GROMACS .gro file of C-alpha atoms in nm:
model
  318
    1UNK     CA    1   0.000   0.000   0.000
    2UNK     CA    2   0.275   0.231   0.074
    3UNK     CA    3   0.123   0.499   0.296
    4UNK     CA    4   0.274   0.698   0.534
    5UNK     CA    5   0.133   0.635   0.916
    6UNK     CA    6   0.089   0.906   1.213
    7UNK     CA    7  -0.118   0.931   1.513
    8UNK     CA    8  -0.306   1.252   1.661
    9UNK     CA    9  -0.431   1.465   1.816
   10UNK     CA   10  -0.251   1.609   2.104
   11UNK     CA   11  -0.444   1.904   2.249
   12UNK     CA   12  -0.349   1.905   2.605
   13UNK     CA   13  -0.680   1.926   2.706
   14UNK     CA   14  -0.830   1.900   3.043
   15UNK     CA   15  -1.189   1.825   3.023
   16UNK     CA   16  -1.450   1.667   3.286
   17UNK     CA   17  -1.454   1.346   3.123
   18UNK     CA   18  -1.073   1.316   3.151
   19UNK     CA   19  -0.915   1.620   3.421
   20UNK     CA   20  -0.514   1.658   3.370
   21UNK     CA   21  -0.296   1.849   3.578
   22UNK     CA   22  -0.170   2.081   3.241
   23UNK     CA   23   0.199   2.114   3.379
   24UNK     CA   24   0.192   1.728   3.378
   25UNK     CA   25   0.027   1.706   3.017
   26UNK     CA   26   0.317   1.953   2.883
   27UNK     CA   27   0.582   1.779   3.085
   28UNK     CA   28   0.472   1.418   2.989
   29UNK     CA   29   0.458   1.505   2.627
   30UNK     CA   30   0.867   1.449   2.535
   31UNK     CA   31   0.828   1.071   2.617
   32UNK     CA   32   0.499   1.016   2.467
   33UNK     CA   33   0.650   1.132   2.144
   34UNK     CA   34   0.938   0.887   2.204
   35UNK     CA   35   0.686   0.610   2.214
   36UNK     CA   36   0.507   0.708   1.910
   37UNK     CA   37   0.856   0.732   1.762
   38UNK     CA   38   0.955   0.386   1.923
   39UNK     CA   39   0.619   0.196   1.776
   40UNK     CA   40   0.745   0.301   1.391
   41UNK     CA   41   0.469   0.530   1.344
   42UNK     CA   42   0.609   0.844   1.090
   43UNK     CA   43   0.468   1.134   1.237
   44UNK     CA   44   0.283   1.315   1.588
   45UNK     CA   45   0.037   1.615   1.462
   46UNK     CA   46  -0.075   1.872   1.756
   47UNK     CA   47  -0.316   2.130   1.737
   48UNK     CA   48  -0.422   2.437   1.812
   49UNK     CA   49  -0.717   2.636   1.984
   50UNK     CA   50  -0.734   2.941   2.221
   51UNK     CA   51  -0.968   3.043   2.491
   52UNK     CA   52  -1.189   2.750   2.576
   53UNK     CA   53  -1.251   2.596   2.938
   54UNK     CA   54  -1.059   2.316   2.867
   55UNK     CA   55  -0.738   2.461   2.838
   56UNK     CA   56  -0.665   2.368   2.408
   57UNK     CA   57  -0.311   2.406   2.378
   58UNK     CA   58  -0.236   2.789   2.207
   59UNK     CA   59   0.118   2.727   2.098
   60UNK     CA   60   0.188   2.361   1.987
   61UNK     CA   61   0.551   2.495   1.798
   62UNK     CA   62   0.654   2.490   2.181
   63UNK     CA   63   0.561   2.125   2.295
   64UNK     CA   64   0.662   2.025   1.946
   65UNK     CA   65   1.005   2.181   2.009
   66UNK     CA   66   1.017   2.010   2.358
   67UNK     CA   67   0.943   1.670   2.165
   68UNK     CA   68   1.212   1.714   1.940
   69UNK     CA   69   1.483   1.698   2.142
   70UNK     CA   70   1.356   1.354   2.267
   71UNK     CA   71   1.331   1.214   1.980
   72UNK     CA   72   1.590   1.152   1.633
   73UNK     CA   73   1.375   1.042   1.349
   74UNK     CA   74   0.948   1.089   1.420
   75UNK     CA   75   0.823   1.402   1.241
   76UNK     CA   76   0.635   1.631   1.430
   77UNK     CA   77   0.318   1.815   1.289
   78UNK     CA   78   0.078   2.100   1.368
   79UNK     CA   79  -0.266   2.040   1.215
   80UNK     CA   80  -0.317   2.323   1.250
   81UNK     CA   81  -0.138   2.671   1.350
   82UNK     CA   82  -0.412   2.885   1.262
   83UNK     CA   83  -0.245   3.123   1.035
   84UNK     CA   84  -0.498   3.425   1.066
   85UNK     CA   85  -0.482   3.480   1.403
   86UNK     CA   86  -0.115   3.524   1.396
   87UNK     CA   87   0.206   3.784   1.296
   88UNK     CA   88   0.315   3.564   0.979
   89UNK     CA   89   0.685   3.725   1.005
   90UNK     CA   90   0.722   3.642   1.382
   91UNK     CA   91   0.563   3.212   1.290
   92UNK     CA   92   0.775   3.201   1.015
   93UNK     CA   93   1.126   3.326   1.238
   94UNK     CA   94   0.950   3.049   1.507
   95UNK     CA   95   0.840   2.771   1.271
   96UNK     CA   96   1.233   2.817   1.127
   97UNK     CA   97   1.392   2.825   1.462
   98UNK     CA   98   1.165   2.481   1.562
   99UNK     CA   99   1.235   2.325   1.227
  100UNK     CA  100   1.641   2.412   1.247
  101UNK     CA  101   1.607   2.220   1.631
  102UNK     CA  102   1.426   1.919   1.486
  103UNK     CA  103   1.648   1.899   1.227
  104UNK     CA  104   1.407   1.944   0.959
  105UNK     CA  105   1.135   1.681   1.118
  106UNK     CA  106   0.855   1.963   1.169
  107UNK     CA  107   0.590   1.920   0.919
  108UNK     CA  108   0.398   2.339   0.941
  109UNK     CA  109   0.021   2.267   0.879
  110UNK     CA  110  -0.145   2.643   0.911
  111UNK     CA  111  -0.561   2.700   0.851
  112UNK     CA  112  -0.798   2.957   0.874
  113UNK     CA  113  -0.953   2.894   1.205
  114UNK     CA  114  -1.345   2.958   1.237
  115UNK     CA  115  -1.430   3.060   1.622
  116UNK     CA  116  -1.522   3.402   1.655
  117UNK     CA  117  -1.476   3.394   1.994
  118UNK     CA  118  -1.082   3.353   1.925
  119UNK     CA  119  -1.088   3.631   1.653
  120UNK     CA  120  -1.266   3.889   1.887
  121UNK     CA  121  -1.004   3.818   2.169
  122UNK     CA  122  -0.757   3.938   1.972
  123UNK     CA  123  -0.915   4.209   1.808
  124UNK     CA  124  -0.926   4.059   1.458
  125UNK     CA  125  -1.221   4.052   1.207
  126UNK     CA  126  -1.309   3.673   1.165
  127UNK     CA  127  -1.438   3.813   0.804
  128UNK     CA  128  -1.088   3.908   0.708
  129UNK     CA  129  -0.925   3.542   0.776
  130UNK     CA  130  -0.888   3.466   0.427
  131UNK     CA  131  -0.733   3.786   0.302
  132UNK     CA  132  -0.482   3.767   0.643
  133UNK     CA  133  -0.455   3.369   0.539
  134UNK     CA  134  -0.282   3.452   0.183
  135UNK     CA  135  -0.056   3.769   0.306
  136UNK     CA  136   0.067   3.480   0.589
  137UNK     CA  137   0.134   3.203   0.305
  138UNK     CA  138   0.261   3.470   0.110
  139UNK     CA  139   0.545   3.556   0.418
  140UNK     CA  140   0.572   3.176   0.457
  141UNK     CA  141   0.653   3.113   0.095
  142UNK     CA  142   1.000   3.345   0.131
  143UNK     CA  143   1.143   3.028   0.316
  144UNK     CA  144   1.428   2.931   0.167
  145UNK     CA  145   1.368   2.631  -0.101
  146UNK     CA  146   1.626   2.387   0.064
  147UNK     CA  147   1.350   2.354   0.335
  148UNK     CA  148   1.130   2.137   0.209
  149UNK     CA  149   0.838   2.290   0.040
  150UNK     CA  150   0.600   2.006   0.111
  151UNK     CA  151   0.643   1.992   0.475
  152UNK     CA  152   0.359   2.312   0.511
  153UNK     CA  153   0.044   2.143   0.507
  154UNK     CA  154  -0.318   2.326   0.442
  155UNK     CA  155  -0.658   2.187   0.586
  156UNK     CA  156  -1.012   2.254   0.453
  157UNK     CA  157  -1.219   2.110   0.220
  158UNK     CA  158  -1.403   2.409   0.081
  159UNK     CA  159  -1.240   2.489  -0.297
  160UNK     CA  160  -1.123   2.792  -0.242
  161UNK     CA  161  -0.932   2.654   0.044
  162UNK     CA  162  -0.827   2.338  -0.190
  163UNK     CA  163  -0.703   2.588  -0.434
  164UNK     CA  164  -0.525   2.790  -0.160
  165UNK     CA  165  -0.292   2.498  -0.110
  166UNK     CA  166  -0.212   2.433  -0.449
  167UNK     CA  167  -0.137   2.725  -0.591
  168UNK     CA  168   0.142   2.786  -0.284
  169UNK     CA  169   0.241   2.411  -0.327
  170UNK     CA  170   0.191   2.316   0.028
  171UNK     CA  171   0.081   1.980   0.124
  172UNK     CA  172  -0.277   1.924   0.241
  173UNK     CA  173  -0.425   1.718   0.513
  174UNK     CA  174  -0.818   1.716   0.462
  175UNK     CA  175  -1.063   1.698   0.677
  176UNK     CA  176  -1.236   1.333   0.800
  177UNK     CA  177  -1.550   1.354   0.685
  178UNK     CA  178  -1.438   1.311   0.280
  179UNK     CA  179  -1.575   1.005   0.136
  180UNK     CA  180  -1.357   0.844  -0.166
  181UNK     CA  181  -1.522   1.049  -0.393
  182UNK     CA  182  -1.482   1.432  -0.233
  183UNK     CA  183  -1.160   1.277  -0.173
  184UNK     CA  184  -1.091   1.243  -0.566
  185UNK     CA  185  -1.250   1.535  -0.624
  186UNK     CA  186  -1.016   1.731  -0.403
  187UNK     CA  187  -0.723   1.577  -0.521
  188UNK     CA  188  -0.814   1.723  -0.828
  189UNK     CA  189  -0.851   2.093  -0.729
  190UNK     CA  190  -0.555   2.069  -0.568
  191UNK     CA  191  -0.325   1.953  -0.844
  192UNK     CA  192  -0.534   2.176  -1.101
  193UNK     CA  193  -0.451   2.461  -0.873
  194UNK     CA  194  -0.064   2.363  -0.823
  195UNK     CA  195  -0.021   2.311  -1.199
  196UNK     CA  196  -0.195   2.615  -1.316
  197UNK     CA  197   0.050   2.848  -1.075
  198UNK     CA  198   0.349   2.582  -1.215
  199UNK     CA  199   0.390   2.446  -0.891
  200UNK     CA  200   0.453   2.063  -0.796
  201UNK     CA  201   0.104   1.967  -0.570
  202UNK     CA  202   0.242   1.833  -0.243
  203UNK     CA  203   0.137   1.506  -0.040
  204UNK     CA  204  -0.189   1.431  -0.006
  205UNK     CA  205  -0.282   1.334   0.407
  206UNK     CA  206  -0.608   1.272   0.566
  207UNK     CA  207  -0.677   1.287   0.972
  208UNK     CA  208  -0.917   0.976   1.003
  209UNK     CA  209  -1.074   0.948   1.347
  210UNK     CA  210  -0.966   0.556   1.396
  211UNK     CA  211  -1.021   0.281   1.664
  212UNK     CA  212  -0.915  -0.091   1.663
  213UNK     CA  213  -0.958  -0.404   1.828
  214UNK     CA  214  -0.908  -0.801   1.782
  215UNK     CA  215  -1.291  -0.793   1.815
  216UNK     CA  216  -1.408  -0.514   1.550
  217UNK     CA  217  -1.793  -0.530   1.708
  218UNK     CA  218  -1.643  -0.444   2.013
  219UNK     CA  219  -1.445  -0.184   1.887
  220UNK     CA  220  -1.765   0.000   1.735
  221UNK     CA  221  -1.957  -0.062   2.045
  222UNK     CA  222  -1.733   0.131   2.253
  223UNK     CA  223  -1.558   0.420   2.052
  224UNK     CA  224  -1.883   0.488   1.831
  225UNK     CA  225  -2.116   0.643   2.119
  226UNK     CA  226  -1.827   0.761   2.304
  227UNK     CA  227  -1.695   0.985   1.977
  228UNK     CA  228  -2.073   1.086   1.921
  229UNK     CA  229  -2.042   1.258   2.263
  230UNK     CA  230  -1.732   1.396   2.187
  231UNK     CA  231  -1.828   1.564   1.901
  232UNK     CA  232  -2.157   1.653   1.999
  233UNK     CA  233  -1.980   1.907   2.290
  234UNK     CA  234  -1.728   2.002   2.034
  235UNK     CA  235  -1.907   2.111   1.730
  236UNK     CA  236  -2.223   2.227   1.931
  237UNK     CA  237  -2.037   2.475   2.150
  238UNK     CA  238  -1.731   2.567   1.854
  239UNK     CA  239  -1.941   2.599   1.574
  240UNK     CA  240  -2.191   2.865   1.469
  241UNK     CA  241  -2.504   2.785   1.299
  242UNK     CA  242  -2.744   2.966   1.136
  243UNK     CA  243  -2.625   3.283   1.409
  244UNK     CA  244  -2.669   3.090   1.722
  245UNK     CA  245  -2.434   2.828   1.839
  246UNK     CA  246  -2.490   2.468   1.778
  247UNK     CA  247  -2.708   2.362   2.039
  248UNK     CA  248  -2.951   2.605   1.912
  249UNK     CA  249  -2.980   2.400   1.584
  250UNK     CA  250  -3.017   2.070   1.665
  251UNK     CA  251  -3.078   1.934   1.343
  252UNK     CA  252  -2.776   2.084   1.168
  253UNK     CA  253  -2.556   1.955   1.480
  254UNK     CA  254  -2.695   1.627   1.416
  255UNK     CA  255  -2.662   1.583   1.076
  256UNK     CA  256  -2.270   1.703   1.154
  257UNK     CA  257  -2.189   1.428   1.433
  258UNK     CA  258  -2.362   1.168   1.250
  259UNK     CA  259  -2.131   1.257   0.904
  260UNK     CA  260  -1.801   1.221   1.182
  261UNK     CA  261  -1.913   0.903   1.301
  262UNK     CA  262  -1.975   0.712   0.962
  263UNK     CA  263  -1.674   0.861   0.847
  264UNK     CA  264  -1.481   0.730   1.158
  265UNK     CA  265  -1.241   0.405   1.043
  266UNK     CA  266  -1.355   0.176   1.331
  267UNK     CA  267  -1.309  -0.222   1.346
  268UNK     CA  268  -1.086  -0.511   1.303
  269UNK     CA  269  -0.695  -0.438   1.204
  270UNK     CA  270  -0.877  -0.604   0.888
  271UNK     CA  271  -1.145  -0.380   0.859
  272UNK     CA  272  -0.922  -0.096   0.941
  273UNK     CA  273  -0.663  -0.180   0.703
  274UNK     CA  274  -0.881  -0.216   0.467
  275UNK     CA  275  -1.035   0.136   0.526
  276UNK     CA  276  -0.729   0.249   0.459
  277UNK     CA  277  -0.643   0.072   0.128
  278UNK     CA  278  -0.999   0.299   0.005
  279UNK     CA  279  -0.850   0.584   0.112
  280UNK     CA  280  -0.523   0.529  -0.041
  281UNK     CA  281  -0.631   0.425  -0.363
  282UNK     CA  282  -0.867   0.734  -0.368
  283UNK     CA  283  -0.528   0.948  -0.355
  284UNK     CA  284  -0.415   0.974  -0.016
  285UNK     CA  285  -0.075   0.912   0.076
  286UNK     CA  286  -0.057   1.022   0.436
  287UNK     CA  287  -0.267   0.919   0.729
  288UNK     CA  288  -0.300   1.064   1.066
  289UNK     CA  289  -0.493   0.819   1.261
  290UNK     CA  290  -0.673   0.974   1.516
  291UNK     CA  291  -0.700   0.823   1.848
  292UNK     CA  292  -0.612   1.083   2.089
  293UNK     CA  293  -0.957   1.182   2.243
  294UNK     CA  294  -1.070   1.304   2.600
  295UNK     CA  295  -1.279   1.032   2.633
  296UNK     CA  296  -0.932   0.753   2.621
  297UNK     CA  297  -0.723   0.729   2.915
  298UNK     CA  298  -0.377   0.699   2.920
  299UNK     CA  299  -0.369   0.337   2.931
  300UNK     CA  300  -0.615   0.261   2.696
  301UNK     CA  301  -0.432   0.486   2.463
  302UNK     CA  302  -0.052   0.330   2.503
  303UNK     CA  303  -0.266   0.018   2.400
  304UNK     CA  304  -0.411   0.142   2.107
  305UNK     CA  305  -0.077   0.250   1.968
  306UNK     CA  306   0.047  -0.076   2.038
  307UNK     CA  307  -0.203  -0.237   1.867
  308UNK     CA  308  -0.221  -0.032   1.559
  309UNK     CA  309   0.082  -0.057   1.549
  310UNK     CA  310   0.137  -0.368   1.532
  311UNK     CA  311  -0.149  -0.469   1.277
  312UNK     CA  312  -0.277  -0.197   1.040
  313UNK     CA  313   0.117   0.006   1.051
  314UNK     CA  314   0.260  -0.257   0.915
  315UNK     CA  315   0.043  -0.373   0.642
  316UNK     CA  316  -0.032  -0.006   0.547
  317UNK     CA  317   0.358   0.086   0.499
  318UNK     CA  318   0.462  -0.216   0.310
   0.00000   0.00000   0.00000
């Protein structure tokens, strides 16, 4: 199959379902990034949010910088900085700095970010993120070329974001809730877009919410209502709908959780490899296997790595 493996989220969140001591999260982080590194898995993505009770980490170049001097050869990714919201000449001098001290492991993924509540803290129009999107790529594109050009990644799914990416030749890591069509589809705006500004389209990657056990019914059973909940909170209290937040449209926030949970690659290393082999052959060539979530203690998440690792790793790499 030939596809790159890496595991996410890290957040650093301290929620109700699963309370953290933050110093201890941050602390913690360097040799849980030397397991990941241990296990063969190819990359650790972090990401970012501001000003939400459960502490969402606001500057993951720092733990990521932390992580790199544990580790020698895992790649270390930020999906995603959210460009807008900061000074693109003062993430690019940081992003460098990081990069030079991982010796050239950190993969740069930067998006638009969409909570108003973070654009009004800092006194930013949320309506202006795409104009202050392509002045920061713009900054970000005077990186010298012998850093590699593929290691910025975009996110979105929208076309104009799609075309964003190409046209600055920066890799792209889409959303989860793509089936193998929007997949292809994508693929293709983003290539149409890189060639028409004669650029080379970067990698393709895809964060897939992912879960696995010997016994794939169990594995449904117990992640499936558990990541409903998850994203229930999440999207209902990020997200807003119709100019109320997403509690306040039921229907919508529905519609949303239930697209994230049949999207969600849950089963059997089988099943999940399998998943996978769709994805691939649909253009992907980089998965981030998410399996990070508040609702997954520690333990149960040293075992997941262990077992993905293991099963679907290994038949997904050869």
């Amino acid at each position: 199959m030939g596809v790159e493996m890496g595991v996410g989220l890290w957040t650093f969140q301290s929620t109700v379902t699963r309370p953290h001591q933050l110093p201890r999260l941050y602390r913690d982080f360097p040799a849980g990034a030397r397991k990941v590194e241990q296990l063969g898995y190819a990359h650790l993505w972090l990401a970012e949010h501001r000003l939400w009770y459960d502490a969402f980490c606001p500057a993951p170049l720092l733990p990521v910088a932390a992580a790199a001097a544990a580790t020698t050869t895992l790649r270390l990714g930020t999906a995603m900085v959210l460009l807008p919201q900061h000074d693109p000449e003062r993430l690019r001098s940081l992003a460098a700095a990081v990069d030079d001290a991982a010796r050239g492991r950190l993969e740069l993924g930067v998006g638009l970010g969409h909570r108003d509540a973070e654009f009004d803290a800092l006194g930013l129009p949320r309506t202006g993120r795409g104009r202050r999107m392509d002045e920061g790529l713009r900054v970000l594109d005077r990186e010298p070329r012998d850093r590699r050009s593929d290691a910025m990644w975009g996110g979105g799914m929208a076309r104009a974001a799609l075309e964003r990416i190409g046209r600055h030749g920066m890799s792209a890591l889409l959303p989860q809730t793509l089936d193998t069509e929007g997949i292809r589809r994508a693929v293709a705006t983003i290539t149409g877009a890189a060639r028409d500004a004669g650029r080379e389209p970067g990698r393709i990657g895809m964060i897939k919410d992912t879960w696995v056990d010997v016994d794939g019914e169990a594995a449904r059973s117990w992640f499936l209502p558990r990541l409903r909940r998850h994203y229930t909170e999440e999207a209902g209290a990020w997200w807003v709908l119709d100019g109320g937040h997403g509690f306040t449209s039921p229907g919508r926030l529905q519609g949303q959780v239930d697209r994230t949970a049949t999207s969600a690659v849950v089963g059997s290393p089988d099943e999940v490899t399998a998943r996978f082999g769709e994805i691939a052959d649909a253009g992907v060539d980089t998965i981030v296997a998410r399996v990070n979530f508040d609702f997954v203690s520690g333990r149960e998440l040293g075992e997941q790595l262990e077992l993905l690792a293991g099963t679907v790793l290994k038949a997904v790499a050869a």
